[in-house]
XYZ file of C-alpha atoms in Angstrom:
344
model
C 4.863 36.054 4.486
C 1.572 35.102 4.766
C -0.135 37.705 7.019
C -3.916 38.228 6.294
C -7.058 35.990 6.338
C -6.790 36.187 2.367
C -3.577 35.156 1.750
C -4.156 32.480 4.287
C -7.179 31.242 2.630
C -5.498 31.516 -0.477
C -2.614 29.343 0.449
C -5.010 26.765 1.425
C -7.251 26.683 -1.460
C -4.284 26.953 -4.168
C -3.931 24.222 -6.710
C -0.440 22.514 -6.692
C 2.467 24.361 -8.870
C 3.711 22.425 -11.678
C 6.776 20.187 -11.024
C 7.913 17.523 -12.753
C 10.613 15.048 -13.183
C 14.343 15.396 -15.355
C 13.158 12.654 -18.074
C 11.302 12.494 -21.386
C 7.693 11.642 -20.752
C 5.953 13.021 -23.461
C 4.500 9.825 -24.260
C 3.129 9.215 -21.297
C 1.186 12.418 -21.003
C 0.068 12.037 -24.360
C -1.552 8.656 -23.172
C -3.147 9.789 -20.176
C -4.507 12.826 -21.902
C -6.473 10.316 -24.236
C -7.764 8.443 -20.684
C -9.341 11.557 -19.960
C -12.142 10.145 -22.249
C -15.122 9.525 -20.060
C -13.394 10.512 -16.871
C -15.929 11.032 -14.003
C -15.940 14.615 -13.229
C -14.707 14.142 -9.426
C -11.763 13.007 -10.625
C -10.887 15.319 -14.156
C -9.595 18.201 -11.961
C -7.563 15.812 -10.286
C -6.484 13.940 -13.568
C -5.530 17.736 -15.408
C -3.879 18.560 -12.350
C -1.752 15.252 -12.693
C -0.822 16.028 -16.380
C 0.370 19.969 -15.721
C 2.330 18.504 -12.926
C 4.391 15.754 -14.439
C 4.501 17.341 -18.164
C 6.589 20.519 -17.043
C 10.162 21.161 -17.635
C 11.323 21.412 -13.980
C 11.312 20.980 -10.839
C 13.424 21.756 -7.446
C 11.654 21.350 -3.864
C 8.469 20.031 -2.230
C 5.948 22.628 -1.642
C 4.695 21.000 1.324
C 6.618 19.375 4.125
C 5.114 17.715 7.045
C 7.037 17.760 10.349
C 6.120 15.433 12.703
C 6.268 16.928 15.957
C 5.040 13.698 17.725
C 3.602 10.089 16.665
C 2.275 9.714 20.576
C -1.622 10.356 20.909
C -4.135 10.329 23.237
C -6.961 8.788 21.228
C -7.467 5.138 19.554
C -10.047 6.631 16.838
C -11.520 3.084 14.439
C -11.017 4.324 11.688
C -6.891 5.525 11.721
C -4.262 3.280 10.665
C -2.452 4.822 13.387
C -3.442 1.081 14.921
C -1.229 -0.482 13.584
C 1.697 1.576 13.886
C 4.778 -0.358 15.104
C 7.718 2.222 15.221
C 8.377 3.742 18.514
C 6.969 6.800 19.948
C 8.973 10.161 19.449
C 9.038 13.664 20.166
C 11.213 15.423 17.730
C 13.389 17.600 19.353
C 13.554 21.860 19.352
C 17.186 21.683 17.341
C 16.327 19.255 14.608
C 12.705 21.062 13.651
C 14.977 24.191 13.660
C 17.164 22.892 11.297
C 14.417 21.484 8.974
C 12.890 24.789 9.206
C 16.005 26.283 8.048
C 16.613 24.475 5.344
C 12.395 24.574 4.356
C 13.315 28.247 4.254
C 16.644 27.347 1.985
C 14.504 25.684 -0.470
C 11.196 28.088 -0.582
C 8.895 25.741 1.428
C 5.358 26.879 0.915
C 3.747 25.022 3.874
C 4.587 23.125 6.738
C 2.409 20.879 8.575
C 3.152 19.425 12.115
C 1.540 16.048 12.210
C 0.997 13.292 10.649
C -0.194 10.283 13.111
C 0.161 11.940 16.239
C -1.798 14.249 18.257
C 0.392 17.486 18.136
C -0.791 18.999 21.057
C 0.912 16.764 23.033
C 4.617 18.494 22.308
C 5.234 20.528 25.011
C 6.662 23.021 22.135
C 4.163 22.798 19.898
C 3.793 26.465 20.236
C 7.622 27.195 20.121
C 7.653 25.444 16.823
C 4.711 27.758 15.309
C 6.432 31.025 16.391
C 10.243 29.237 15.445
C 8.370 28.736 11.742
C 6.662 31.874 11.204
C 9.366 33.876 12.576
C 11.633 32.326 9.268
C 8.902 33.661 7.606
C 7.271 30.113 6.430
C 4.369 31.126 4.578
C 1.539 28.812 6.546
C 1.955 26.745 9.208
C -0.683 24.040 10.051
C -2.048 21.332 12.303
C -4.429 18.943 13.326
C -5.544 17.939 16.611
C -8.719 15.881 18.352
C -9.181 18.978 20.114
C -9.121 17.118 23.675
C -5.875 19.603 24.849
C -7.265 23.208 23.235
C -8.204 24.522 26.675
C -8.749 28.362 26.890
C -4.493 28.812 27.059
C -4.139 26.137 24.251
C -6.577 28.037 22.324
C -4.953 31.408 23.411
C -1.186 30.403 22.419
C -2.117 29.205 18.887
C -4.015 32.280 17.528
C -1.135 34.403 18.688
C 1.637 31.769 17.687
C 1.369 32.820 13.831
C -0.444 29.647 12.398
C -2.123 29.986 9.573
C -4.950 26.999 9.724
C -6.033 24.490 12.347
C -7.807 21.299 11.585
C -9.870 19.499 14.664
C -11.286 16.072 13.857
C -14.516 15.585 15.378
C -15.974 13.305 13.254
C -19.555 13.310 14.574
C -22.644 15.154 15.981
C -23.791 13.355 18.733
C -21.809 12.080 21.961
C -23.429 8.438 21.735
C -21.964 8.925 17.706
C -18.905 10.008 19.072
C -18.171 7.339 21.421
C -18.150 4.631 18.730
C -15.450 6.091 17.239
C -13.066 4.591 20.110
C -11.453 7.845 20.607
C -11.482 7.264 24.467
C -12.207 11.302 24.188
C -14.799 13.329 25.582
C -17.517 14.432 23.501
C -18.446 17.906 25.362
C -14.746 18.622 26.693
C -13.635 18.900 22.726
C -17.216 20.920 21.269
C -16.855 23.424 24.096
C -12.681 23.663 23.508
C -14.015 24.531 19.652
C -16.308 27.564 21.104
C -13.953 28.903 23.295
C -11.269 28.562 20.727
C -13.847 30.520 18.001
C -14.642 33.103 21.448
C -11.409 33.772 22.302
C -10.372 34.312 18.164
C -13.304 36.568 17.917
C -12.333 38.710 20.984
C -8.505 39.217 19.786
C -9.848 40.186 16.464
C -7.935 37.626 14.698
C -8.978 35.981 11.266
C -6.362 33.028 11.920
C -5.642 30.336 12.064
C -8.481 29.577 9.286
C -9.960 27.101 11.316
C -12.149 24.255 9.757
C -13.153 20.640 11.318
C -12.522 17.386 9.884
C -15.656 14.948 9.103
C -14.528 11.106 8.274
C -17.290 9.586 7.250
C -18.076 6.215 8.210
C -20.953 3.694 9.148
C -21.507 5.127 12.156
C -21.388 8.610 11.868
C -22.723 8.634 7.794
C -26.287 9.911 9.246
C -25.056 12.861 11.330
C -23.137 14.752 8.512
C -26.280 17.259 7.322
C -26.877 17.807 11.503
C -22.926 18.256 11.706
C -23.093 20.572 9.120
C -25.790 22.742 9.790
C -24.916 23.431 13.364
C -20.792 24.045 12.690
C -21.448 26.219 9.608
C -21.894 29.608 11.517
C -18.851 28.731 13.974
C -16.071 27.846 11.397
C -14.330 28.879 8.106
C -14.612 25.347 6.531
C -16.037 21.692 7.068
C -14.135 19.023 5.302
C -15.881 15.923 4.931
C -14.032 12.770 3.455
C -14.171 9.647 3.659
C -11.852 6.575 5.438
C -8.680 5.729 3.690
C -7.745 2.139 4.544
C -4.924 -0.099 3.400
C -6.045 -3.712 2.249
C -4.284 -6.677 3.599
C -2.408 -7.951 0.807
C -0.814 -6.233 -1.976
C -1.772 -6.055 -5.318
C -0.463 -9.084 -7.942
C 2.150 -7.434 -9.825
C 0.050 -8.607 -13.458
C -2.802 -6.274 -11.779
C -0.951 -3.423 -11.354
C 0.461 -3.497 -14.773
C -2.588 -4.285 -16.470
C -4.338 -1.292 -14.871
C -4.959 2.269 -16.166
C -3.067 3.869 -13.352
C -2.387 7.394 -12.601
C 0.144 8.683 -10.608
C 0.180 10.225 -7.344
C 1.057 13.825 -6.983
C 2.611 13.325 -3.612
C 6.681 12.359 -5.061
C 6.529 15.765 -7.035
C 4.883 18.260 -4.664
C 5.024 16.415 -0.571
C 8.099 15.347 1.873
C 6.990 13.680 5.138
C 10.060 13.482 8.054
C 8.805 11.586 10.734
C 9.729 12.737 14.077
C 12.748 10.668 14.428
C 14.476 11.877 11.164
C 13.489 9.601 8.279
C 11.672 10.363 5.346
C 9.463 8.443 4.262
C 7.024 8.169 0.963
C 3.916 10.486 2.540
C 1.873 10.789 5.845
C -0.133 7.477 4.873
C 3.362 5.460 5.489
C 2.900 5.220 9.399
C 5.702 2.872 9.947
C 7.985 4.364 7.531
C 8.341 1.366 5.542
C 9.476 3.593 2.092
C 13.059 5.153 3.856
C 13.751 7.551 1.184
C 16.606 9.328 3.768
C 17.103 10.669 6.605
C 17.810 14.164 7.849
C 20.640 12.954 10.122
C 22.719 12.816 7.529
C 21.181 14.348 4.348
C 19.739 17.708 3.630
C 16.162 18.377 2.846
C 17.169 19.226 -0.699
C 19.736 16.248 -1.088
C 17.088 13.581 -0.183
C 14.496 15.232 -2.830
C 16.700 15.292 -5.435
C 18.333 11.931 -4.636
C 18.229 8.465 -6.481
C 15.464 6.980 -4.067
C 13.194 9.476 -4.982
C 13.730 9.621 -8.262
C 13.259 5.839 -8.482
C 9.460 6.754 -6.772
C 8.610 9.147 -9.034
C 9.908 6.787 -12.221
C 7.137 4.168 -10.509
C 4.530 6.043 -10.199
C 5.070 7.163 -13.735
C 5.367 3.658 -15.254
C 2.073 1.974 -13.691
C 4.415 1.587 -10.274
C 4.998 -2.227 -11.074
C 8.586 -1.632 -9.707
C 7.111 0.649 -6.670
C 7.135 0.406 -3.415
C 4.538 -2.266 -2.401
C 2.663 0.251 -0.110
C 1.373 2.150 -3.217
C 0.011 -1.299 -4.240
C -1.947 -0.945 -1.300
C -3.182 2.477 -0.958
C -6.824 2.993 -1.350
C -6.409 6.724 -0.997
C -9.321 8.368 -3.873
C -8.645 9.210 -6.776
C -5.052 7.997 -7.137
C -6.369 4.331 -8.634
C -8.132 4.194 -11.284
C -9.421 0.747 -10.088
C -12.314 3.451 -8.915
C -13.477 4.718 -11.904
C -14.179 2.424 -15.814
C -11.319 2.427 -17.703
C -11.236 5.152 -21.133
């Protein structure tokens, strides 16, 4: 059970375990170990981390599993693809996330997170979900929110629900900054909500949730990020800054994708996403669920991880995903293409 700031922090920062698939790929590791050659160095951890994954001799259950409490939210930010999400808006309900939860505790789930394009705040059992998780002894427990709904109670409920780490996306310095985001949020409502949240954590004595904010970079906000920095620092346990992911219009050409020095993406061996109406789909960048690789109505956790859809992803990604699904054509998610970097 992860109980102290430590083991929290820990959690967070570890690297992934190494799982793999039940097929010979020793050529293929072999091969990628050579494209290691003259690898920029933001992307060798990520490369190594690639090869102990897929070159082990096992594997049983996704460490991380994402829960989507909601897909309804009360921003429009520019830059998520939550835009142009088409599938209809859903709460899912107390007795499905306990059964999940259940069977994430069957299978020795590391970490659950409860969102993926929604604002989570807006379940009216958020909280009841955080204590249901932690009191079945999941590990960590996480979330994001826009910080609009962590009022003084909000704030309150969550550093005495059990979570382990709390994300807020801000995403800039300045409320003229913050406005051209298109959130439709208020810039002073959500940097006073952070205070009181870091008050009221301070007061308990509590060390979680590990609470960091979330930086997209963009256009608009790129000259704020030093500023955004400076001031948060003393407030918070981390500042993540990233950058957009965006999915291009068209797919790839099938000769492109073969022809390129791809490398897989860890999500198949380590991640399972179940949207809030019961499907699982590919990972949390899939907002309309187009990759169904089961659904929880009718399939465990463990049966839909270890089933032939799955297994036909993770074959994909390991063969330059020229038979993959046609969103990981698309994904512009760094560093899983090596479209960004020469080739070895």
């Amino acid at each position: 059970m992860c109980s102290s700031f430590e083991e929290s922090k820990t959690m967070i920062r570890r690297r992934i375990k190494v799982v793999s698939v039940p097929y010979p790929i020793r050529k293929l590791v072999k091969q990628l170990e050579q494209n290691l050659v003259n690898t920029p160095p933001l992307l060798y951890w990520y490369k190594k981390k690639i090869l102990r994954l897929i070159e082990s001799s096992s594997w049983s259950h996704p460490q991380i599993v994402y829960l989507e409490s909601t897909n309804d939210c009360n921003a429009s930010c520019v830059f998520c693809p939550r835009r142009r999400m088409t599938r209809d808006i859903a709460y899912m309900s107390m007795d499905l996330y306990r059964k999940l939860i259940d069977e994430c505790v069957a299978i020795d789930v590391d970490e659950v997170r409860l969102h993926t394009l929604g604002e989570s705040l807006l379940d009216p059992y958020i909280v009841d979900k955080i204590v249901y998780a932690k009191s079945r002894h999941i590990p960590l427990v996480l979330l994001y929110t826009n910080g609009k709904l962590l009022d003084r109670q909000m704030s309150q409920q969550l550093i005495q629900s059990g979570l382990g780490a709390l994300y807020i996306s801000i995403d800039a310095f300045t409320n003229e900054t913050y406005r051209r985001t298109g959130r439709n949020l208020d810039f002073n409502t959500v940097k006073q909500n952070i205070h009181t949240f870091c008050s009221i954590k301070e007061d308990l004595g509590r060390k979680t949730p590990i609470l960091s904010l979330a930086y997209t970079v963009t256009d608009d906000n790129r000259h704020e990020v030093r500023r955004f920095q400076k001031y948060w620092r003393p407030f918070v346990d981390y500042i993540n800054i990233s950058g957009s992911i965006d999915f291009q219009e068209n797919p790839v050409p099938r000769h492109e994708i073969k022809n390129r020095n791809n490398w897989p993406c860890y999500y198949p061996w380590n991640t399972m996403v179940v949207l809030s109406n019961g499907e699982v789909t590919l990972c949390c960048l899939d907002i309309n669920g187009e990759v169904k690789l089961g659904s929880v109505a009718t399939e465990s956790l463990s049966q839909i991880w270890k089933g032939r859809r799955y297994r036909r992803v993770r074959e994909s990604q390991l063969h330059s995903l020229v038979d993959g699904p046609p969103l990981c054509s698309v994904c512009s998610a760094k560093p899983l293409w090596s479209r960004f970097v020469p080739s070895a």
